[in-house]
Amino acid sequence: MTLVRTKIGRRAFIRNTGLAGGGLVLGFNWLASCKMTPEQVRSLPKEWFELNGFLKVGDNGLVTIMSPNPEIGQNVKTAMPMIIAEELDVAWKDVIVEQAPLNTAIFTRQLAGGSQSIRQGWESLRMAGATARHMLKEAAAQAWQVPSSEITTKEGQLMHEASGKSASFGEMASAASNIEVPQEVELKETKSFSIIGTDKKNVDGEKIVTGKPLFGLDVQREGMLTAMIVHPPAFGMKYKGMNAESVKSMPGIKDVFHFEVYQEDTEKQWSDGGGIPELVAIVGNSTWECMQAKKALEVEWEEDSKLESTAYHDEALTALLEKAPEQPARKDGDVEAAFKKAAKIVESTYSAPYLAHNTMEPMNFFAHVTPEKAELLGPIQTPEFLELTLASRLGMPVEKIDVMMTRMGGGFGRRLYGTFAVEAAVISQKMNAPVKLVYTREDDMTQGTYRPAYKVKYKAGLDENGNLIAWHVRGAGTNDDLIFENRFPAGAVDNYLAEKHSLQTNVTTGAWRAPRSNFIAGAEQAFMDEVAEASGKDPIEFRLELFDRAINSPVGEPEKNDYDPERYAGVLKLVKEKSNWGTDSGKSRGVSAYYCHNSYVAQVLDLEDGDGIPRVDKVWCAVDCGIVINPMSAKNQVEGGIVDGIGHATYSAMTFKDGKPEQSNFDRYRLIRNAEAPKEIETYFVDNGIDPTGLGEPSLPPIVGALSNALYKATGRRHYSQPFINERPPLVG
Amino acid sequence: MATYTLNINGKKQEVDVDPSTPILWVLRDHLSLVGTKYGCGIAQCGACTIHLDGKATRSCILPISSIGEQKITTIEGLSENGDHPVQKAWLEVDVPQCGYCQAGQIMTASALLESNPNPSDEEIESAMNGNICRCGTYLRIRKAVKTAAKS
Ligand code: FES
Ligand code: FES
């Protein structure tokens, strides 16, 4: 056992029944998301005893665990409670999971983003479980008059071997709730974990497959109105006026009005990012009636700033790549001098378009704002920031604002930017009624907050022995500067220069699953393949030599390098072994490796040969994310990232003409479908006992490189411009 | 507005709506059957799939006036206790990620197995190709359809 001080999340261990009461009431209404069997429902405890803000123990031994962070499909709602249950030492079948509401007094960082929920929650979740276990042991020690150090626990039972006494957690729950919260607790040794590291099914699985209300769009309340918005048809346009009278009298329509989402004095948070300042609201009794009114309504818009087209973005990014920025982002040695003496030079430019997030569940939010309080319920990745913005916008103290999260039909970064929830609150305030704001798919896809468009130019120099002596990268993005200057191969090349530019545009952008990495990884790993080919070396050996260099004699200050070369090389070696790299698979094969969000991933991808678009036959994936909480779910996450990465690089793009998005639904915006996804994916995890890191994003970025490199083998051509489906000559045979 | 009597999940239900209202919104807004999902509204994503006389059908473009006597089954009525072989297979394989598309996937898969109890890999892929899963659960969807076919 390791003894740790309970300092992290200390607030969480101060009991506060008032707060828990709210959770309880909500929990057993529709918002409850548990994996209760019918037997469990019948045997719900008569009384719950809260041991800390994360959990309560019932008198019959059932344990309710609050999952603090928003659930967007990354399955933290199963994994976070597993960590608590592990340290509490309760049987997983006796655990009920509830989504916690926003509660800054108890929880820290209730945010879904950057693949950080598990990494940053790890210690406090363990402490929450261990603290409660400690209190249960103390209660038993007092009841049995034995030292608490002699009491052991197992699967919800307390035992004292010498006296033969035993009791269930349920029997001791009441007494434990009166025990002092300890200053220090013991944590389990990782090798004695019995829940962490085992396959546990999604706690919401049964509700999902039976169609129970779980998502924001499913919220219904007595007297609730439906609201929709109308936003400018093009970036660079703003509201001018409308004649809403005839629409107001359409069946089921309550009101149509123009409103400001934010006012001049609203204190905005970063999460208010890409919002459109002025909108038109249509409020009515039902979704279909609002949709009809939306079609009939004629709004006048006027030009506010430049109406940009995709051709403009492309030209402007290309022009930026022609010039050096004032300051390099990182410079080691002298690339120019090295290029002069290089035996070979390789140079390439890669690009990718804007992408929409396209969560399957469009943006929506429920709000009920009265003069006394505001109740907000829906899908949001950043509830804490939303509350702050609302306090300012509604002129209400945060204590009067309740923010609760529903399960989310996807996030991918889109729901970090909660402007839609602010819109819902403002509309509800104006209507003085409970309102559910719903975006149509078209609203969702054309509203903005896109993955930026990117372009990057690489130049590498090799000496006569095929050693990499110089690496120059210059990248640019729309509203984003793309380059991580301290990532690989920084630190592994003597002469290294990284430069970056950002092009200001009025097409709004935001974080999209694995921001920047989602493009730069694929470009870098495709270019690495070109350089390896020019060097005459095997692409894996070529990379491993560079990692050796970074391990043995790193260039620059090693602590500046944003990666651990040993762990990086580790995943590459593992995938090499598992894919039987070097033997002829009879397929076109590509390799790639990348580090982001604190985790390491290497992949080998086999393409089927044949006519038409080459189909991905198989992907081997090696991952180092430290301790794996829930292996089955971790594999699901890795598979999802791989399919997502292949899909967007191959098929998807948002383009613009005079500021207007040219795609507004899935007829013109192509997403990967079942018959286009890889036939098989094999995932392997490095077992190293290191504290866990994130998994929601890291498998996506490198797969684009593996796909590019395999496409080169299959077609004999390098693919420089995403989506690959548009490459000429076309991929389609 | 007009009154319609629908046969949904074996029960007669009366609603008073505009004849153009798609069944998707009748189910969700008027009957509180929110298991059937909205994804695109233009028959592109499959999130809204229901069974119409046993056939997988997109409810988002299906006006209530076109239903007549046809029987509607939604995810809520696929089985009494969530124990349809396809639902059980979905749980066993742990298919869902965010879960939003899965009701539509399950309705498409169950209709497929009804008409073709032993589909080949190609038949599974082509039947499931109309249902988008943004989370990329396609490999497990295929596996779960096979698991259900075996049971
Ligand atoms: S909502 Fe009907 S097919 Fe997409
Ligand atoms: S599970 Fe998220 S869209 Fe399919």
mmCIF file of N, CA and C in Angstrom, chain A residues 417-503:
data_model
loop_
_atom_site.group_PDB
_atom_site.id
_atom_site.type_symbol
_atom_site.label_atom_id
_atom_site.label_comp_id
_atom_site.label_asym_id
_atom_site.label_seq_id
_atom_site.Cartn_x
_atom_site.Cartn_y
_atom_site.Cartn_z
ATOM 1 N N TYR A 417 -17.503 24.445 -27.111
ATOM 2 C CA TYR A 417 -17.912 25.828 -27.387
ATOM 3 C C TYR A 417 -19.422 25.947 -27.196
ATOM 4 N N GLY A 418 -19.819 26.296 -25.979
ATOM 5 C CA GLY A 418 -21.227 26.183 -25.582
ATOM 6 C C GLY A 418 -22.106 27.359 -25.929
ATOM 7 N N THR A 419 -21.857 27.990 -27.066
ATOM 8 C CA THR A 419 -22.684 29.138 -27.452
ATOM 9 C C THR A 419 -24.159 28.747 -27.575
ATOM 10 N N PHE A 420 -24.408 27.508 -28.027
ATOM 11 C CA PHE A 420 -25.795 27.060 -28.199
ATOM 12 C C PHE A 420 -26.538 27.041 -26.862
ATOM 13 N N ALA A 421 -25.822 26.758 -25.772
ATOM 14 C CA ALA A 421 -26.466 26.733 -24.458
ATOM 15 C C ALA A 421 -26.766 28.165 -23.992
ATOM 16 N N VAL A 422 -25.875 29.089 -24.343
ATOM 17 C CA VAL A 422 -26.129 30.499 -24.019
ATOM 18 C C VAL A 422 -27.354 30.971 -24.811
ATOM 19 N N GLU A 423 -27.399 30.576 -26.087
ATOM 20 C CA GLU A 423 -28.556 30.945 -26.920
ATOM 21 C C GLU A 423 -29.854 30.425 -26.292
ATOM 22 N N ALA A 424 -29.829 29.161 -25.861
ATOM 23 C CA ALA A 424 -31.035 28.562 -25.251
ATOM 24 C C ALA A 424 -31.469 29.368 -24.024
ATOM 25 N N ALA A 425 -30.489 29.769 -23.210
ATOM 26 C CA ALA A 425 -30.812 30.505 -21.981
ATOM 27 C C ALA A 425 -31.401 31.875 -22.296
ATOM 28 N N VAL A 426 -30.827 32.543 -23.276
ATOM 29 C CA VAL A 426 -31.326 33.882 -23.624
ATOM 30 C C VAL A 426 -32.750 33.781 -24.181
ATOM 31 N N ILE A 427 -32.990 32.761 -25.004
ATOM 32 C CA ILE A 427 -34.335 32.577 -25.574
ATOM 33 C C ILE A 427 -35.332 32.241 -24.464
ATOM 34 N N SER A 428 -34.934 31.374 -23.538
ATOM 35 C CA SER A 428 -35.827 31.004 -22.440
ATOM 36 C C SER A 428 -36.156 32.221 -21.576
ATOM 37 N N GLN A 429 -35.132 33.023 -21.319
ATOM 38 C CA GLN A 429 -35.349 34.229 -20.507
ATOM 39 C C GLN A 429 -36.364 35.152 -21.179
ATOM 40 N N LYS A 430 -36.186 35.319 -22.469
ATOM 41 C CA LYS A 430 -37.092 36.206 -23.211
ATOM 42 C C LYS A 430 -38.517 35.640 -23.231
ATOM 43 N N MET A 431 -38.653 34.312 -23.395
ATOM 44 C CA MET A 431 -39.978 33.686 -23.481
ATOM 45 C C MET A 431 -40.579 33.455 -22.098
ATOM 46 N N ASN A 432 -39.725 33.551 -21.076
ATOM 47 C CA ASN A 432 -40.158 33.226 -19.717
ATOM 48 C C ASN A 432 -40.813 31.842 -19.667
ATOM 49 N N ALA A 433 -40.147 30.887 -20.295
ATOM 50 C CA ALA A 433 -40.691 29.527 -20.379
ATOM 51 C C ALA A 433 -39.545 28.532 -20.553
ATOM 52 N N PRO A 434 -39.770 27.271 -20.190
ATOM 53 C CA PRO A 434 -38.753 26.261 -20.481
ATOM 54 C C PRO A 434 -38.647 26.040 -21.990
ATOM 55 N N VAL A 435 -37.429 26.018 -22.483
ATOM 56 C CA VAL A 435 -37.204 25.957 -23.929
ATOM 57 C C VAL A 435 -36.122 24.933 -24.245
ATOM 58 N N LYS A 436 -36.361 24.147 -25.278
ATOM 59 C CA LYS A 436 -35.264 23.307 -25.799
ATOM 60 C C LYS A 436 -34.866 23.854 -27.153
ATOM 61 N N LEU A 437 -33.627 24.312 -27.239
ATOM 62 C CA LEU A 437 -33.101 24.815 -28.511
ATOM 63 C C LEU A 437 -32.555 23.631 -29.304
ATOM 64 N N VAL A 438 -32.944 23.551 -30.567
ATOM 65 C CA VAL A 438 -32.499 22.446 -31.423
ATOM 66 C C VAL A 438 -31.912 23.018 -32.707
ATOM 67 N N TYR A 439 -30.692 22.608 -33.040
ATOM 68 C CA TYR A 439 -30.118 22.957 -34.347
ATOM 69 C C TYR A 439 -30.540 21.878 -35.346
ATOM 70 N N THR A 440 -30.920 22.293 -36.536
ATOM 71 C CA THR A 440 -31.084 21.291 -37.592
ATOM 72 C C THR A 440 -29.682 20.846 -38.001
ATOM 73 N N ARG A 441 -29.597 19.753 -38.748
ATOM 74 C CA ARG A 441 -28.278 19.342 -39.243
ATOM 75 C C ARG A 441 -27.649 20.470 -40.045
ATOM 76 N N GLU A 442 -28.472 21.160 -40.816
ATOM 77 C CA GLU A 442 -27.932 22.242 -41.648
ATOM 78 C C GLU A 442 -27.375 23.366 -40.774
ATOM 79 N N ASP A 443 -28.091 23.719 -39.711
ATOM 80 C CA ASP A 443 -27.565 24.744 -38.795
ATOM 81 C C ASP A 443 -26.231 24.289 -38.225
ATOM 82 N N ASP A 444 -26.214 23.034 -37.815
ATOM 83 C CA ASP A 444 -25.045 22.483 -37.152
ATOM 84 C C ASP A 444 -23.816 22.507 -38.076
ATOM 85 N N MET A 445 -24.044 22.148 -39.334
ATOM 86 C CA MET A 445 -22.905 22.023 -40.248
ATOM 87 C C MET A 445 -22.433 23.365 -40.793
ATOM 88 N N THR A 446 -23.338 24.352 -40.840
ATOM 89 C CA THR A 446 -22.951 25.622 -41.460
ATOM 90 C C THR A 446 -22.685 26.726 -40.438
ATOM 91 N N GLN A 447 -22.750 26.377 -39.148
ATOM 92 C CA GLN A 447 -22.593 27.404 -38.121
ATOM 93 C C GLN A 447 -21.136 27.813 -37.909
ATOM 94 N N GLY A 448 -20.186 26.929 -38.300
ATOM 95 C CA GLY A 448 -18.777 27.265 -38.086
ATOM 96 C C GLY A 448 -18.141 26.449 -36.991
ATOM 97 N N THR A 449 -17.084 27.044 -36.358
ATOM 98 C CA THR A 449 -16.297 26.341 -35.342
ATOM 99 C C THR A 449 -15.651 25.100 -35.966
ATOM 100 N N TYR A 450 -15.089 25.251 -37.143
ATOM 101 C CA TYR A 450 -14.540 24.119 -37.879
ATOM 102 C C TYR A 450 -13.106 23.779 -37.491
ATOM 103 N N ARG A 451 -12.688 22.577 -37.876
ATOM 104 C CA ARG A 451 -11.260 22.255 -37.876
ATOM 105 C C ARG A 451 -10.652 23.167 -38.941
ATOM 106 N N PRO A 452 -9.565 23.886 -38.579
ATOM 107 C CA PRO A 452 -8.986 24.822 -39.544
ATOM 108 C C PRO A 452 -8.469 24.112 -40.805
ATOM 109 N N ALA A 453 -8.334 24.879 -41.889
ATOM 110 C CA ALA A 453 -7.634 24.383 -43.075
ATOM 111 C C ALA A 453 -6.138 24.548 -42.826
ATOM 112 N N TYR A 454 -5.340 23.613 -43.325
ATOM 113 C CA TYR A 454 -3.899 23.624 -43.047
ATOM 114 C C TYR A 454 -3.075 23.398 -44.307
ATOM 115 N N LYS A 455 -1.837 23.889 -44.221
ATOM 116 C CA LYS A 455 -0.834 23.614 -45.253
ATOM 117 C C LYS A 455 0.520 23.568 -44.574
ATOM 118 N N VAL A 456 1.349 22.636 -45.002
ATOM 119 C CA VAL A 456 2.682 22.553 -44.399
ATOM 120 C C VAL A 456 3.704 22.133 -45.450
ATOM 121 N N LYS A 457 4.869 22.765 -45.342
ATOM 122 C CA LYS A 457 5.937 22.488 -46.305
ATOM 123 C C LYS A 457 7.117 21.895 -45.550
ATOM 124 N N TYR A 458 7.606 20.790 -46.040
ATOM 125 C CA TYR A 458 8.765 20.141 -45.411
ATOM 126 C C TYR A 458 9.945 20.119 -46.368
ATOM 127 N N LYS A 459 11.128 20.185 -45.776
ATOM 128 C CA LYS A 459 12.353 20.013 -46.561
ATOM 129 C C LYS A 459 13.338 19.262 -45.683
ATOM 130 N N ALA A 460 13.913 18.192 -46.218
ATOM 131 C CA ALA A 460 14.871 17.408 -45.434
ATOM 132 C C ALA A 460 16.142 17.184 -46.238
ATOM 133 N N GLY A 461 17.263 17.131 -45.548
ATOM 134 C CA GLY A 461 18.537 16.860 -46.195
ATOM 135 C C GLY A 461 19.177 15.591 -45.643
ATOM 136 N N LEU A 462 19.737 14.773 -46.539
ATOM 137 C CA LEU A 462 20.402 13.525 -46.135
ATOM 138 C C LEU A 462 21.864 13.586 -46.546
ATOM 139 N N ASP A 463 22.735 12.997 -45.758
ATOM 140 C CA ASP A 463 24.139 12.929 -46.188
ATOM 141 C C ASP A 463 24.332 11.715 -47.105
ATOM 142 N N GLU A 464 25.573 11.489 -47.525
ATOM 143 C CA GLU A 464 25.801 10.423 -48.509
ATOM 144 C C GLU A 464 25.518 9.024 -47.944
ATOM 145 N N ASN A 465 25.466 8.910 -46.589
ATOM 146 C CA ASN A 465 25.127 7.609 -45.993
ATOM 147 C C ASN A 465 23.647 7.480 -45.667
ATOM 148 N N GLY A 466 22.870 8.422 -46.134
ATOM 149 C CA GLY A 466 21.432 8.350 -45.883
ATOM 150 C C GLY A 466 21.043 8.787 -44.477
ATOM 151 N N ASN A 467 21.918 9.505 -43.789
ATOM 152 C CA ASN A 467 21.551 10.017 -42.456
ATOM 153 C C ASN A 467 20.872 11.373 -42.583
ATOM 154 N N LEU A 468 19.879 11.561 -41.750
ATOM 155 C CA LEU A 468 19.135 12.820 -41.772
ATOM 156 C C LEU A 468 19.978 13.905 -41.110
ATOM 157 N N ILE A 469 20.351 14.933 -41.882
ATOM 158 C CA ILE A 469 21.175 15.987 -41.296
ATOM 159 C C ILE A 469 20.449 17.327 -41.162
ATOM 160 N N ALA A 470 19.307 17.453 -41.841
ATOM 161 C CA ALA A 470 18.578 18.724 -41.719
ATOM 162 C C ALA A 470 17.087 18.512 -41.932
ATOM 163 N N TRP A 471 16.304 19.261 -41.161
ATOM 164 C CA TRP A 471 14.820 19.141 -41.236
ATOM 165 C C TRP A 471 14.249 20.536 -41.064
ATOM 166 N N HIS A 472 13.491 20.947 -42.075
ATOM 167 C CA HIS A 472 12.866 22.267 -42.019
ATOM 168 C C HIS A 472 11.369 22.095 -42.217
ATOM 169 N N VAL A 473 10.588 22.586 -41.267
ATOM 170 C CA VAL A 473 9.135 22.533 -41.410
ATOM 171 C C VAL A 473 8.578 23.940 -41.277
ATOM 172 N N ARG A 474 7.691 24.302 -42.217
ATOM 173 C CA ARG A 474 7.017 25.593 -42.137
ATOM 174 C C ARG A 474 5.519 25.341 -42.359
ATOM 175 N N GLY A 475 4.727 25.683 -41.360
ATOM 176 C CA GLY A 475 3.304 25.348 -41.439
ATOM 177 C C GLY A 475 2.420 26.552 -41.235
ATOM 178 N N ALA A 476 1.202 26.435 -41.732
ATOM 179 C CA ALA A 476 0.228 27.519 -41.561
ATOM 180 C C ALA A 476 -1.177 26.943 -41.506
ATOM 181 N N GLY A 477 -2.021 27.643 -40.758
ATOM 182 C CA GLY A 477 -3.418 27.227 -40.682
ATOM 183 C C GLY A 477 -4.310 28.446 -40.600
ATOM 184 N N THR A 478 -5.599 28.232 -40.806
ATOM 185 C CA THR A 478 -6.528 29.348 -40.665
ATOM 186 C C THR A 478 -6.832 29.519 -39.182
ATOM 187 N N ASN A 479 -6.550 30.677 -38.665
ATOM 188 C CA ASN A 479 -6.706 31.006 -37.235
ATOM 189 C C ASN A 479 -5.945 30.057 -36.328
ATOM 190 N N ASP A 480 -4.876 29.467 -36.836
ATOM 191 C CA ASP A 480 -4.170 28.449 -36.060
ATOM 192 C C ASP A 480 -2.791 28.260 -36.690
ATOM 193 N N ASP A 481 -1.754 28.119 -35.835
ATOM 194 C CA ASP A 481 -0.419 28.074 -36.436
ATOM 195 C C ASP A 481 0.180 26.681 -36.567
ATOM 196 N N LEU A 482 -0.569 25.661 -36.302
ATOM 197 C CA LEU A 482 -0.302 24.281 -36.729
ATOM 198 C C LEU A 482 0.889 23.553 -36.106
ATOM 199 N N ILE A 483 2.040 24.206 -35.970
ATOM 200 C CA ILE A 483 3.275 23.466 -35.673
ATOM 201 C C ILE A 483 3.523 23.270 -34.173
ATOM 202 N N PHE A 484 3.867 22.037 -33.787
ATOM 203 C CA PHE A 484 4.380 21.748 -32.439
ATOM 204 C C PHE A 484 5.898 21.648 -32.584
ATOM 205 N N GLU A 485 6.560 22.740 -32.300
ATOM 206 C CA GLU A 485 7.980 22.801 -32.664
ATOM 207 C C GLU A 485 8.870 21.856 -31.860
ATOM 208 N N ASN A 486 8.409 21.417 -30.699
ATOM 209 C CA ASN A 486 9.280 20.568 -29.878
ATOM 210 C C ASN A 486 8.950 19.080 -29.962
ATOM 211 N N ARG A 487 8.083 18.753 -30.894
ATOM 212 C CA ARG A 487 7.797 17.335 -31.086
ATOM 213 C C ARG A 487 8.793 16.717 -32.057
ATOM 214 N N PHE A 488 8.860 15.404 -32.054
ATOM 215 C CA PHE A 488 9.692 14.652 -32.977
ATOM 216 C C PHE A 488 9.527 15.178 -34.400
ATOM 217 N N PRO A 489 10.569 15.283 -35.230
ATOM 218 C CA PRO A 489 11.940 14.853 -34.957
ATOM 219 C C PRO A 489 12.813 15.926 -34.302
ATOM 220 N N ALA A 490 12.217 16.971 -33.708
ATOM 221 C CA ALA A 490 13.048 17.911 -32.945
ATOM 222 C C ALA A 490 13.820 17.114 -31.899
ATOM 223 N N GLY A 491 15.068 17.427 -31.720
ATOM 224 C CA GLY A 491 15.870 16.708 -30.739
ATOM 225 C C GLY A 491 16.593 15.509 -31.323
ATOM 226 N N ALA A 492 16.227 15.128 -32.557
ATOM 227 C CA ALA A 492 16.871 13.964 -33.173
ATOM 228 C C ALA A 492 17.640 14.342 -34.438
ATOM 229 N N VAL A 493 17.642 15.638 -34.776
ATOM 230 C CA VAL A 493 18.336 16.113 -35.975
ATOM 231 C C VAL A 493 19.195 17.318 -35.598
ATOM 232 N N ASP A 494 20.459 17.326 -36.058
ATOM 233 C CA ASP A 494 21.370 18.414 -35.678
ATOM 234 C C ASP A 494 20.888 19.779 -36.157
ATOM 235 N N ASN A 495 20.402 19.792 -37.386
ATOM 236 C CA ASN A 495 19.979 21.067 -37.959
ATOM 237 C C ASN A 495 18.476 21.029 -38.140
ATOM 238 N N TYR A 496 17.794 21.827 -37.353
ATOM 239 C CA TYR A 496 16.336 21.733 -37.306
ATOM 240 C C TYR A 496 15.755 23.134 -37.253
ATOM 241 N N LEU A 497 14.746 23.365 -38.086
ATOM 242 C CA LEU A 497 14.100 24.682 -38.077
ATOM 243 C C LEU A 497 12.589 24.502 -38.191
ATOM 244 N N ALA A 498 11.859 25.046 -37.223
ATOM 245 C CA ALA A 498 10.395 24.974 -37.259
ATOM 246 C C ALA A 498 9.837 26.386 -37.295
ATOM 247 N N GLU A 499 8.943 26.637 -38.241
ATOM 248 C CA GLU A 499 8.371 27.975 -38.407
ATOM 249 C C GLU A 499 6.857 27.856 -38.573
ATOM 250 N N LYS A 500 6.164 28.876 -38.056
ATOM 251 C CA LYS A 500 4.705 28.780 -38.174
ATOM 252 C C LYS A 500 4.028 30.122 -38.413
ATOM 253 N N HIS A 501 2.895 30.009 -39.121
ATOM 254 C CA HIS A 501 2.094 31.181 -39.464
ATOM 255 C C HIS A 501 0.636 30.880 -39.152
ATOM 256 N N SER A 502 -0.111 31.950 -38.901
ATOM 257 C CA SER A 502 -1.560 31.778 -38.785
ATOM 258 C C SER A 502 -2.228 32.792 -39.706
ATOM 259 N N LEU A 503 -3.225 32.333 -40.449
ATOM 260 C CA LEU A 503 -3.959 33.213 -41.356
ATOM 261 C C LEU A 503 -5.289 33.577 -40.708
#
